[in-house]
Amino acid sequence: MTTVDISALDRENHDYAVHLAAKQQILSYQNCVFRLADIPGKDPFEAVDFWRNASLAAEVLLKACLLRHRIPFFKKRAHAEYGAKVTSHNNVWLAQTLESLQITYIAQINTGTISTAIRTAEETLFATVAFDPEKAKLISEMIYIIIRTRRNRNSHFFFPNQGHIEMVEVEMLYLPLLNLLEALWNS
């Protein structure tokens, strides 16, 4: 039976969030900073891909921050005793978390939604790290805006009116949110 070592799950998810954010080349990432890159004329499908990927990048980066700062946020999924087994040889905290949740298969890990992740951050993470409370409040507010405006709509269905890049939204919401989450990652 195959076993997957997830000791570096925080770093791997950080890297995946960066990949998602920069995928459409509208945002770039260098030296721990997200920046505007190029705003090419995207077709409607690519524009919606950007919104979906940017929203997912924020969620994955938030969850990576929770892992990095050793805040448990996932649960055990029932009836998922299949596939690869999971271990954490080089991350004692994560190994203990898996053991306490009685998780032995990777399919048993339920990471929850962005809503549960931000609640966990608000209840636990922001109070345990040296991070500006105003910036923490901004992270929460921005994530709740994304949840209400784009997150689910662009993840589960295509609406042609969403098929363009709204630069004001990128510059005032997504770019600052990703950089705040990056700062939280590095705190």
Short mmCIF file of N, CA and C in Angstrom, two decimals:
data_model
loop_
_atom_site.label_atom_id
_atom_site.label_comp_id
_atom_site.label_asym_id
_atom_site.label_seq_id
_atom_site.Cartn_x
_atom_site.Cartn_y
_atom_site.Cartn_z
N MET A 1 0.84 -1.18 0.00
CA MET A 1 0.00 0.00 0.00
C MET A 1 0.88 1.25 0.00
N THR A 2 0.51 2.21 -0.78
CA THR A 2 1.25 3.47 -0.89
C THR A 2 0.99 4.34 0.34
N THR A 3 2.05 5.00 0.80
CA THR A 3 1.94 5.95 1.91
C THR A 3 2.46 7.30 1.43
N VAL A 4 1.72 8.36 1.74
CA VAL A 4 2.08 9.71 1.35
C VAL A 4 2.52 10.47 2.60
N ASP A 5 3.71 11.04 2.55
CA ASP A 5 4.21 11.85 3.66
C ASP A 5 3.83 13.31 3.41
N ILE A 6 3.02 13.87 4.30
CA ILE A 6 2.54 15.25 4.12
C ILE A 6 3.21 16.21 5.11
N SER A 7 4.44 15.89 5.49
CA SER A 7 5.16 16.72 6.45
C SER A 7 5.26 18.18 6.01
N ALA A 8 5.39 18.42 4.73
CA ALA A 8 5.55 19.78 4.21
C ALA A 8 4.25 20.31 3.59
N LEU A 9 3.13 19.88 4.12
CA LEU A 9 1.84 20.26 3.54
C LEU A 9 1.62 21.77 3.55
N ASP A 10 2.12 22.45 4.57
CA ASP A 10 1.97 23.91 4.60
C ASP A 10 2.71 24.56 3.44
N ARG A 11 3.96 24.20 3.24
CA ARG A 11 4.78 24.76 2.15
C ARG A 11 4.21 24.38 0.78
N GLU A 12 3.80 23.14 0.63
CA GLU A 12 3.25 22.69 -0.65
C GLU A 12 1.98 23.46 -1.00
N ASN A 13 1.15 23.76 -0.01
CA ASN A 13 -0.07 24.52 -0.27
C ASN A 13 0.23 25.99 -0.51
N HIS A 14 1.24 26.52 0.16
CA HIS A 14 1.68 27.88 -0.14
C HIS A 14 2.09 27.98 -1.60
N ASP A 15 2.92 27.04 -2.03
CA ASP A 15 3.40 27.04 -3.41
C ASP A 15 2.26 26.87 -4.41
N TYR A 16 1.28 26.05 -4.05
CA TYR A 16 0.12 25.86 -4.93
C TYR A 16 -0.71 27.14 -5.01
N ALA A 17 -0.86 27.85 -3.90
CA ALA A 17 -1.59 29.12 -3.91
C ALA A 17 -0.90 30.13 -4.82
N VAL A 18 0.41 30.20 -4.74
CA VAL A 18 1.17 31.10 -5.62
C VAL A 18 0.95 30.71 -7.08
N HIS A 19 1.02 29.42 -7.36
CA HIS A 19 0.78 28.93 -8.72
C HIS A 19 -0.60 29.35 -9.22
N LEU A 20 -1.62 29.14 -8.40
CA LEU A 20 -2.98 29.50 -8.80
C LEU A 20 -3.12 31.00 -9.07
N ALA A 21 -2.57 31.81 -8.18
CA ALA A 21 -2.69 33.26 -8.32
C ALA A 21 -2.02 33.78 -9.59
N ALA A 22 -0.91 33.16 -9.97
CA ALA A 22 -0.14 33.65 -11.12
C ALA A 22 -0.46 32.91 -12.42
N LYS A 23 -1.34 31.95 -12.38
CA LYS A 23 -1.60 31.07 -13.52
C LYS A 23 -1.98 31.83 -14.80
N GLN A 24 -2.87 32.80 -14.70
CA GLN A 24 -3.30 33.53 -15.90
C GLN A 24 -2.38 34.71 -16.24
N GLN A 25 -1.29 34.86 -15.48
CA GLN A 25 -0.28 35.89 -15.72
C GLN A 25 -0.84 37.31 -15.59
N ILE A 26 -1.90 37.44 -14.81
CA ILE A 26 -2.44 38.76 -14.47
C ILE A 26 -1.74 39.25 -13.22
N LEU A 27 -1.43 38.31 -12.34
CA LEU A 27 -0.63 38.59 -11.15
C LEU A 27 0.68 37.83 -11.28
N SER A 28 1.70 38.39 -10.66
CA SER A 28 2.99 37.70 -10.60
C SER A 28 3.39 37.62 -9.13
N TYR A 29 4.39 36.80 -8.87
CA TYR A 29 4.87 36.62 -7.51
C TYR A 29 6.39 36.57 -7.54
N GLN A 30 7.00 37.45 -6.77
CA GLN A 30 8.46 37.45 -6.69
C GLN A 30 8.86 38.06 -5.36
N ASN A 31 9.84 37.44 -4.72
CA ASN A 31 10.37 37.91 -3.44
C ASN A 31 9.26 38.11 -2.39
N CYS A 32 8.35 37.15 -2.31
CA CYS A 32 7.27 37.14 -1.32
C CYS A 32 6.24 38.25 -1.51
N VAL A 33 6.12 38.76 -2.73
CA VAL A 33 5.16 39.83 -3.01
C VAL A 33 4.39 39.50 -4.28
N PHE A 34 3.08 39.64 -4.20
CA PHE A 34 2.24 39.54 -5.38
C PHE A 34 2.14 40.92 -6.01
N ARG A 35 2.22 40.96 -7.34
CA ARG A 35 2.15 42.23 -8.08
C ARG A 35 1.25 42.04 -9.29
N LEU A 36 0.78 43.17 -9.81
CA LEU A 36 0.10 43.12 -11.09
C LEU A 36 1.13 42.79 -12.14
N ALA A 37 0.77 41.94 -13.05
CA ALA A 37 1.68 41.56 -14.13
C ALA A 37 1.19 42.19 -15.42
N ASP A 38 0.49 41.42 -16.19
CA ASP A 38 0.04 41.87 -17.50
C ASP A 38 -1.46 41.62 -17.56
N ILE A 39 -2.17 42.54 -18.13
CA ILE A 39 -3.61 42.37 -18.28
C ILE A 39 -3.89 42.21 -19.77
N PRO A 40 -3.59 41.02 -20.26
CA PRO A 40 -3.85 40.79 -21.68
C PRO A 40 -5.35 40.67 -21.93
N GLY A 41 -5.73 40.82 -23.17
CA GLY A 41 -7.13 40.64 -23.52
C GLY A 41 -7.49 39.18 -23.34
N LYS A 42 -8.18 38.86 -22.28
CA LYS A 42 -8.56 37.48 -21.98
C LYS A 42 -9.94 37.21 -22.55
N ASP A 43 -10.12 35.99 -23.05
CA ASP A 43 -11.47 35.63 -23.46
C ASP A 43 -12.29 35.38 -22.19
N PRO A 44 -13.60 35.36 -22.29
CA PRO A 44 -14.44 35.23 -21.09
C PRO A 44 -14.13 34.00 -20.23
N PHE A 45 -13.82 32.87 -20.87
CA PHE A 45 -13.51 31.68 -20.08
C PHE A 45 -12.23 31.88 -19.27
N GLU A 46 -11.21 32.46 -19.87
CA GLU A 46 -9.95 32.71 -19.16
C GLU A 46 -10.13 33.72 -18.04
N ALA A 47 -10.99 34.71 -18.26
CA ALA A 47 -11.24 35.70 -17.21
C ALA A 47 -11.89 35.03 -16.01
N VAL A 48 -12.88 34.18 -16.24
CA VAL A 48 -13.52 33.47 -15.13
C VAL A 48 -12.53 32.51 -14.48
N ASP A 49 -11.66 31.91 -15.27
CA ASP A 49 -10.60 31.07 -14.69
C ASP A 49 -9.75 31.89 -13.72
N PHE A 50 -9.44 33.12 -14.09
CA PHE A 50 -8.66 33.98 -13.19
C PHE A 50 -9.40 34.20 -11.88
N TRP A 51 -10.68 34.58 -11.95
CA TRP A 51 -11.43 34.85 -10.73
C TRP A 51 -11.49 33.60 -9.85
N ARG A 52 -11.75 32.46 -10.45
CA ARG A 52 -11.82 31.21 -9.69
C ARG A 52 -10.46 30.90 -9.06
N ASN A 53 -9.39 30.99 -9.86
CA ASN A 53 -8.06 30.67 -9.35
C ASN A 53 -7.60 31.65 -8.28
N ALA A 54 -7.91 32.93 -8.45
CA ALA A 54 -7.51 33.93 -7.45
C ALA A 54 -8.25 33.69 -6.14
N SER A 55 -9.52 33.37 -6.22
CA SER A 55 -10.30 33.08 -5.01
C SER A 55 -9.78 31.81 -4.32
N LEU A 56 -9.53 30.79 -5.12
CA LEU A 56 -9.00 29.55 -4.56
C LEU A 56 -7.60 29.76 -3.99
N ALA A 57 -6.80 30.60 -4.63
CA ALA A 57 -5.46 30.91 -4.11
C ALA A 57 -5.56 31.51 -2.72
N ALA A 58 -6.51 32.42 -2.52
CA ALA A 58 -6.69 33.03 -1.20
C ALA A 58 -7.08 31.97 -0.16
N GLU A 59 -7.99 31.08 -0.53
CA GLU A 59 -8.40 30.02 0.39
C GLU A 59 -7.24 29.09 0.73
N VAL A 60 -6.51 28.65 -0.27
CA VAL A 60 -5.40 27.72 -0.04
C VAL A 60 -4.29 28.38 0.76
N LEU A 61 -4.02 29.65 0.48
CA LEU A 61 -2.98 30.36 1.23
C LEU A 61 -3.41 30.56 2.69
N LEU A 62 -4.67 30.85 2.93
CA LEU A 62 -5.16 30.95 4.31
C LEU A 62 -4.98 29.63 5.04
N LYS A 63 -5.34 28.53 4.39
CA LYS A 63 -5.20 27.22 5.02
C LYS A 63 -3.72 26.85 5.22
N ALA A 64 -2.87 27.26 4.30
CA ALA A 64 -1.42 27.04 4.47
C ALA A 64 -0.92 27.81 5.70
N CYS A 65 -1.43 29.02 5.89
CA CYS A 65 -1.05 29.81 7.07
C CYS A 65 -1.49 29.11 8.36
N LEU A 66 -2.71 28.57 8.36
CA LEU A 66 -3.18 27.83 9.53
C LEU A 66 -2.24 26.66 9.83
N LEU A 67 -1.87 25.91 8.81
CA LEU A 67 -0.95 24.78 9.01
C LEU A 67 0.41 25.25 9.50
N ARG A 68 0.93 26.29 8.86
CA ARG A 68 2.26 26.79 9.22
C ARG A 68 2.32 27.20 10.69
N HIS A 69 1.22 27.77 11.17
CA HIS A 69 1.18 28.25 12.55
C HIS A 69 0.54 27.24 13.51
N ARG A 70 0.41 26.00 13.00
CA ARG A 70 -0.03 24.85 13.81
C ARG A 70 -1.41 25.06 14.43
N ILE A 71 -2.32 25.51 13.60
CA ILE A 71 -3.71 25.68 14.01
C ILE A 71 -4.50 24.59 13.30
N PRO A 72 -5.03 23.62 14.04
CA PRO A 72 -5.79 22.55 13.39
C PRO A 72 -7.12 23.08 12.85
N PHE A 73 -7.42 22.71 11.62
CA PHE A 73 -8.66 23.18 11.02
C PHE A 73 -9.37 22.08 10.24
N PHE A 74 -8.70 20.95 10.03
CA PHE A 74 -9.38 19.91 9.26
C PHE A 74 -9.98 18.86 10.19
N LYS A 75 -10.88 18.11 9.60
CA LYS A 75 -11.60 17.07 10.32
C LYS A 75 -11.45 15.76 9.58
N LYS A 76 -11.95 14.71 10.21
CA LYS A 76 -11.92 13.39 9.59
C LYS A 76 -13.18 13.19 8.75
N ARG A 77 -12.97 12.82 7.52
CA ARG A 77 -14.09 12.49 6.62
C ARG A 77 -14.46 11.03 6.85
N ALA A 78 -15.71 10.76 7.05
CA ALA A 78 -16.19 9.40 7.27
C ALA A 78 -16.20 8.62 5.96
N HIS A 79 -16.07 7.33 6.07
CA HIS A 79 -16.17 6.41 4.93
C HIS A 79 -15.13 6.72 3.85
N ALA A 80 -13.93 7.01 4.26
CA ALA A 80 -12.87 7.34 3.29
C ALA A 80 -11.63 6.50 3.54
N GLU A 81 -11.81 5.28 3.94
CA GLU A 81 -10.69 4.38 4.21
C GLU A 81 -10.26 3.70 2.91
N TYR A 82 -9.66 4.46 2.03
CA TYR A 82 -9.23 3.92 0.74
C TYR A 82 -8.06 4.76 0.21
N GLY A 83 -7.42 4.23 -0.80
CA GLY A 83 -6.33 4.95 -1.44
C GLY A 83 -5.06 4.91 -0.61
N ALA A 84 -4.27 5.97 -0.76
CA ALA A 84 -2.98 6.04 -0.08
C ALA A 84 -3.14 6.31 1.41
N LYS A 85 -2.29 5.67 2.19
CA LYS A 85 -2.21 5.98 3.61
C LYS A 85 -1.44 7.29 3.75
N VAL A 86 -1.57 7.92 4.90
CA VAL A 86 -0.95 9.23 5.10
C VAL A 86 -0.09 9.19 6.36
N THR A 87 1.03 9.90 6.29
CA THR A 87 1.92 10.02 7.43
C THR A 87 2.55 11.41 7.42
N SER A 88 3.22 11.73 8.50
CA SER A 88 3.96 12.98 8.61
C SER A 88 5.22 12.71 9.43
N HIS A 89 6.24 12.21 8.76
CA HIS A 89 7.47 11.81 9.45
C HIS A 89 8.28 12.99 9.99
N ASN A 90 8.24 14.12 9.29
CA ASN A 90 9.11 15.25 9.65
C ASN A 90 8.36 16.44 10.22
N ASN A 91 7.12 16.22 10.65
CA ASN A 91 6.32 17.30 11.22
C ASN A 91 5.55 16.68 12.39
N VAL A 92 6.13 16.78 13.57
CA VAL A 92 5.57 16.13 14.75
C VAL A 92 4.16 16.64 15.04
N TRP A 93 3.96 17.95 14.95
CA TRP A 93 2.64 18.51 15.22
C TRP A 93 1.58 17.91 14.28
N LEU A 94 1.90 17.85 13.00
CA LEU A 94 0.95 17.32 12.04
C LEU A 94 0.72 15.82 12.28
N ALA A 95 1.77 15.08 12.59
CA ALA A 95 1.62 13.66 12.90
C ALA A 95 0.70 13.46 14.11
N GLN A 96 0.87 14.29 15.14
CA GLN A 96 0.02 14.19 16.33
C GLN A 96 -1.43 14.57 16.00
N THR A 97 -1.60 15.55 15.12
CA THR A 97 -2.95 15.96 14.70
C THR A 97 -3.63 14.83 13.95
N LEU A 98 -2.92 14.21 13.02
CA LEU A 98 -3.48 13.08 12.29
C LEU A 98 -3.86 11.96 13.25
N GLU A 99 -2.98 11.68 14.21
CA GLU A 99 -3.24 10.61 15.17
C GLU A 99 -4.44 10.93 16.05
N SER A 100 -4.54 12.17 16.53
CA SER A 100 -5.66 12.53 17.41
C SER A 100 -6.99 12.48 16.67
N LEU A 101 -6.98 12.74 15.37
CA LEU A 101 -8.20 12.66 14.57
C LEU A 101 -8.44 11.26 14.02
N GLN A 102 -7.51 10.36 14.29
CA GLN A 102 -7.56 8.97 13.81
C GLN A 102 -7.64 8.93 12.28
N ILE A 103 -6.81 9.77 11.65
CA ILE A 103 -6.73 9.81 10.19
C ILE A 103 -5.56 8.94 9.76
N THR A 104 -5.84 7.93 8.94
CA THR A 104 -4.78 7.06 8.44
C THR A 104 -4.70 7.08 6.91
N TYR A 105 -5.74 7.56 6.25
CA TYR A 105 -5.77 7.65 4.79
C TYR A 105 -5.88 9.11 4.38
N ILE A 106 -5.20 9.47 3.31
CA ILE A 106 -5.26 10.85 2.84
C ILE A 106 -6.68 11.24 2.47
N ALA A 107 -7.48 10.29 1.99
CA ALA A 107 -8.87 10.58 1.62
C ALA A 107 -9.73 10.93 2.84
N GLN A 108 -9.25 10.65 4.03
CA GLN A 108 -10.01 10.97 5.24
C GLN A 108 -9.86 12.43 5.66
N ILE A 109 -8.94 13.16 5.05
CA ILE A 109 -8.72 14.54 5.45
C ILE A 109 -9.75 15.44 4.79
N ASN A 110 -10.53 16.10 5.62
CA ASN A 110 -11.52 17.07 5.16
C ASN A 110 -11.03 18.45 5.59
N THR A 111 -10.64 19.28 4.62
CA THR A 111 -10.09 20.60 4.94
C THR A 111 -11.16 21.66 5.11
N GLY A 112 -12.41 21.32 4.89
CA GLY A 112 -13.49 22.28 5.11
C GLY A 112 -13.55 23.35 4.04
N THR A 113 -14.30 24.37 4.32
CA THR A 113 -14.54 25.46 3.37
C THR A 113 -13.72 26.68 3.75
N ILE A 114 -13.73 27.66 2.89
CA ILE A 114 -13.05 28.93 3.20
C ILE A 114 -13.74 29.59 4.40
N SER A 115 -15.05 29.41 4.53
CA SER A 115 -15.76 30.01 5.67
C SER A 115 -15.28 29.42 6.99
N THR A 116 -15.10 28.10 7.04
CA THR A 116 -14.62 27.51 8.29
C THR A 116 -13.16 27.88 8.54
N ALA A 117 -12.39 28.01 7.48
CA ALA A 117 -10.98 28.40 7.65
C ALA A 117 -10.86 29.82 8.20
N ILE A 118 -11.66 30.75 7.68
CA ILE A 118 -11.55 32.13 8.18
C ILE A 118 -12.07 32.22 9.60
N ARG A 119 -13.09 31.46 9.94
CA ARG A 119 -13.56 31.46 11.34
C ARG A 119 -12.47 30.93 12.27
N THR A 120 -11.77 29.88 11.85
CA THR A 120 -10.68 29.33 12.66
C THR A 120 -9.57 30.37 12.80
N ALA A 121 -9.28 31.08 11.73
CA ALA A 121 -8.26 32.13 11.79
C ALA A 121 -8.69 33.22 12.77
N GLU A 122 -9.94 33.63 12.68
CA GLU A 122 -10.44 34.70 13.56
C GLU A 122 -10.44 34.26 15.03
N GLU A 123 -10.82 33.01 15.28
CA GLU A 123 -10.92 32.52 16.65
C GLU A 123 -9.58 32.15 17.26
N THR A 124 -8.63 31.71 16.43
CA THR A 124 -7.39 31.15 16.99
C THR A 124 -6.13 31.78 16.41
N LEU A 125 -5.99 31.76 15.09
CA LEU A 125 -4.73 32.16 14.47
C LEU A 125 -4.36 33.61 14.75
N PHE A 126 -5.27 34.53 14.49
CA PHE A 126 -4.94 35.95 14.63
C PHE A 126 -4.53 36.31 16.05
N ALA A 127 -5.01 35.59 17.02
CA ALA A 127 -4.66 35.86 18.42
C ALA A 127 -3.33 35.23 18.82
N THR A 128 -2.83 34.27 18.04
CA THR A 128 -1.62 33.56 18.46
C THR A 128 -0.36 34.01 17.74
N VAL A 129 -0.49 34.78 16.67
CA VAL A 129 0.70 35.24 15.96
C VAL A 129 0.85 36.75 16.12
N ALA A 130 2.07 37.21 16.02
CA ALA A 130 2.33 38.64 16.09
C ALA A 130 1.97 39.25 14.74
N PHE A 131 0.70 39.63 14.60
CA PHE A 131 0.20 40.15 13.34
C PHE A 131 -0.73 41.31 13.66
N ASP A 132 -0.58 42.40 12.94
CA ASP A 132 -1.37 43.61 13.16
C ASP A 132 -2.87 43.28 13.15
N PRO A 133 -3.58 43.60 14.23
CA PRO A 133 -5.01 43.29 14.29
C PRO A 133 -5.83 43.96 13.18
N GLU A 134 -5.42 45.13 12.75
CA GLU A 134 -6.13 45.80 11.65
C GLU A 134 -5.96 45.03 10.34
N LYS A 135 -4.78 44.48 10.14
CA LYS A 135 -4.54 43.68 8.94
C LYS A 135 -5.33 42.37 9.02
N ALA A 136 -5.41 41.78 10.19
CA ALA A 136 -6.21 40.57 10.37
C ALA A 136 -7.67 40.85 10.07
N LYS A 137 -8.15 41.99 10.54
CA LYS A 137 -9.54 42.38 10.27
C LYS A 137 -9.77 42.57 8.77
N LEU A 138 -8.81 43.16 8.09
CA LEU A 138 -8.91 43.33 6.64
C LEU A 138 -8.97 41.99 5.91
N ILE A 139 -8.15 41.05 6.34
CA ILE A 139 -8.18 39.71 5.74
C ILE A 139 -9.59 39.14 5.84
N SER A 140 -10.16 39.19 7.03
CA SER A 140 -11.51 38.66 7.22
C SER A 140 -12.51 39.38 6.34
N GLU A 141 -12.48 40.69 6.33
CA GLU A 141 -13.45 41.46 5.54
C GLU A 141 -13.32 41.15 4.05
N MET A 142 -12.10 41.07 3.56
CA MET A 142 -11.89 40.80 2.14
C MET A 142 -12.35 39.39 1.78
N ILE A 143 -12.07 38.42 2.63
CA ILE A 143 -12.52 37.06 2.34
C ILE A 143 -14.04 36.99 2.34
N TYR A 144 -14.69 37.68 3.27
CA TYR A 144 -16.16 37.66 3.27
C TYR A 144 -16.72 38.34 2.03
N ILE A 145 -16.05 39.36 1.52
CA ILE A 145 -16.49 39.99 0.26
C ILE A 145 -16.38 38.99 -0.88
N ILE A 146 -15.26 38.29 -0.95
CA ILE A 146 -15.06 37.30 -2.02
C ILE A 146 -16.11 36.19 -1.93
N ILE A 147 -16.38 35.74 -0.72
CA ILE A 147 -17.39 34.69 -0.54
C ILE A 147 -18.74 35.17 -1.08
N ARG A 148 -19.09 36.41 -0.76
CA ARG A 148 -20.40 36.93 -1.17
C ARG A 148 -20.47 37.30 -2.65
N THR A 149 -19.35 37.63 -3.26
CA THR A 149 -19.41 38.17 -4.62
C THR A 149 -18.98 37.22 -5.72
N ARG A 150 -17.89 36.52 -5.56
CA ARG A 150 -17.35 35.74 -6.68
C ARG A 150 -17.12 34.28 -6.37
N ARG A 151 -16.76 33.96 -5.17
CA ARG A 151 -16.21 32.64 -4.85
C ARG A 151 -17.05 31.49 -5.40
N ASN A 152 -18.26 31.33 -4.96
CA ASN A 152 -19.04 30.19 -5.41
C ASN A 152 -19.59 30.37 -6.82
N ARG A 153 -19.96 31.56 -7.17
CA ARG A 153 -20.52 31.78 -8.50
C ARG A 153 -19.52 31.38 -9.58
N ASN A 154 -18.28 31.73 -9.45
CA ASN A 154 -17.30 31.42 -10.48
C ASN A 154 -16.71 30.01 -10.33
N SER A 155 -16.94 29.37 -9.24
CA SER A 155 -16.40 28.03 -9.05
C SER A 155 -17.33 26.94 -9.57
N HIS A 156 -18.60 27.23 -9.67
CA HIS A 156 -19.56 26.18 -9.95
C HIS A 156 -20.40 26.38 -11.20
N PHE A 157 -20.24 27.53 -11.85
CA PHE A 157 -21.05 27.79 -13.04
C PHE A 157 -20.43 28.96 -13.79
N PHE A 158 -20.69 29.04 -15.09
CA PHE A 158 -20.16 30.13 -15.90
C PHE A 158 -21.27 31.15 -16.18
N PHE A 159 -20.99 32.40 -15.85
CA PHE A 159 -21.88 33.50 -16.20
C PHE A 159 -21.10 34.45 -17.11
N PRO A 160 -21.59 34.69 -18.32
CA PRO A 160 -20.82 35.51 -19.27
C PRO A 160 -20.53 36.92 -18.77
N ASN A 161 -21.39 37.47 -17.92
CA ASN A 161 -21.12 38.83 -17.44
C ASN A 161 -19.92 38.88 -16.49
N GLN A 162 -19.45 37.72 -16.05
CA GLN A 162 -18.26 37.66 -15.20
C GLN A 162 -16.99 37.46 -16.03
N GLY A 163 -17.15 37.39 -17.34
CA GLY A 163 -16.06 37.04 -18.23
C GLY A 163 -15.17 38.19 -18.65
N HIS A 164 -14.87 39.09 -17.72
CA HIS A 164 -13.88 40.13 -18.00
C HIS A 164 -13.12 40.42 -16.70
N ILE A 165 -11.96 41.01 -16.87
CA ILE A 165 -11.11 41.32 -15.71
C ILE A 165 -11.46 42.72 -15.24
N GLU A 166 -11.97 42.81 -14.04
CA GLU A 166 -12.32 44.08 -13.42
C GLU A 166 -11.10 44.56 -12.63
N MET A 167 -10.32 45.45 -13.23
CA MET A 167 -9.04 45.85 -12.64
C MET A 167 -9.18 46.47 -11.25
N VAL A 168 -10.24 47.22 -11.02
CA VAL A 168 -10.41 47.82 -9.70
C VAL A 168 -10.53 46.72 -8.64
N GLU A 169 -11.26 45.68 -8.95
CA GLU A 169 -11.42 44.57 -8.01
C GLU A 169 -10.10 43.84 -7.79
N VAL A 170 -9.33 43.66 -8.84
CA VAL A 170 -8.02 43.01 -8.70
C VAL A 170 -7.12 43.86 -7.81
N GLU A 171 -7.05 45.14 -8.09
CA GLU A 171 -6.13 46.03 -7.36
C GLU A 171 -6.57 46.34 -5.93
N MET A 172 -7.88 46.38 -5.69
CA MET A 172 -8.35 46.79 -4.37
C MET A 172 -8.77 45.63 -3.47
N LEU A 173 -8.92 44.44 -4.04
CA LEU A 173 -9.36 43.31 -3.23
C LEU A 173 -8.40 42.14 -3.30
N TYR A 174 -8.23 41.57 -4.47
CA TYR A 174 -7.44 40.34 -4.58
C TYR A 174 -5.95 40.56 -4.32
N LEU A 175 -5.38 41.56 -4.92
CA LEU A 175 -3.95 41.81 -4.74
C LEU A 175 -3.60 42.12 -3.28
N PRO A 176 -4.33 43.04 -2.63
CA PRO A 176 -4.00 43.28 -1.22
C PRO A 176 -4.28 42.07 -0.33
N LEU A 177 -5.35 41.33 -0.61
CA LEU A 177 -5.65 40.15 0.20
C LEU A 177 -4.53 39.13 0.09
N LEU A 178 -4.10 38.83 -1.11
CA LEU A 178 -3.02 37.86 -1.27
C LEU A 178 -1.74 38.33 -0.58
N ASN A 179 -1.45 39.61 -0.66
CA ASN A 179 -0.24 40.12 0.01
C ASN A 179 -0.38 40.12 1.54
N LEU A 180 -1.59 40.37 2.05
CA LEU A 180 -1.80 40.26 3.50
C LEU A 180 -1.64 38.81 3.95
N LEU A 181 -2.18 37.90 3.18
CA LEU A 181 -2.03 36.48 3.54
C LEU A 181 -0.56 36.05 3.44
N GLU A 182 0.15 36.58 2.48
CA GLU A 182 1.60 36.29 2.37
C GLU A 182 2.33 36.83 3.60
N ALA A 183 1.97 38.02 4.06
CA ALA A 183 2.57 38.58 5.27
C ALA A 183 2.23 37.71 6.48
N LEU A 184 1.00 37.22 6.54
CA LEU A 184 0.61 36.32 7.64
C LEU A 184 1.43 35.03 7.56
N TRP A 185 1.62 34.52 6.36
CA TRP A 185 2.45 33.32 6.16
C TRP A 185 3.85 33.54 6.72
N ASN A 186 4.40 34.72 6.50
CA ASN A 186 5.78 35.02 6.90
C ASN A 186 5.89 35.54 8.33
N SER A 187 4.77 35.68 9.03
CA SER A 187 4.85 36.23 10.39
C SER A 187 5.26 35.17 11.40
#
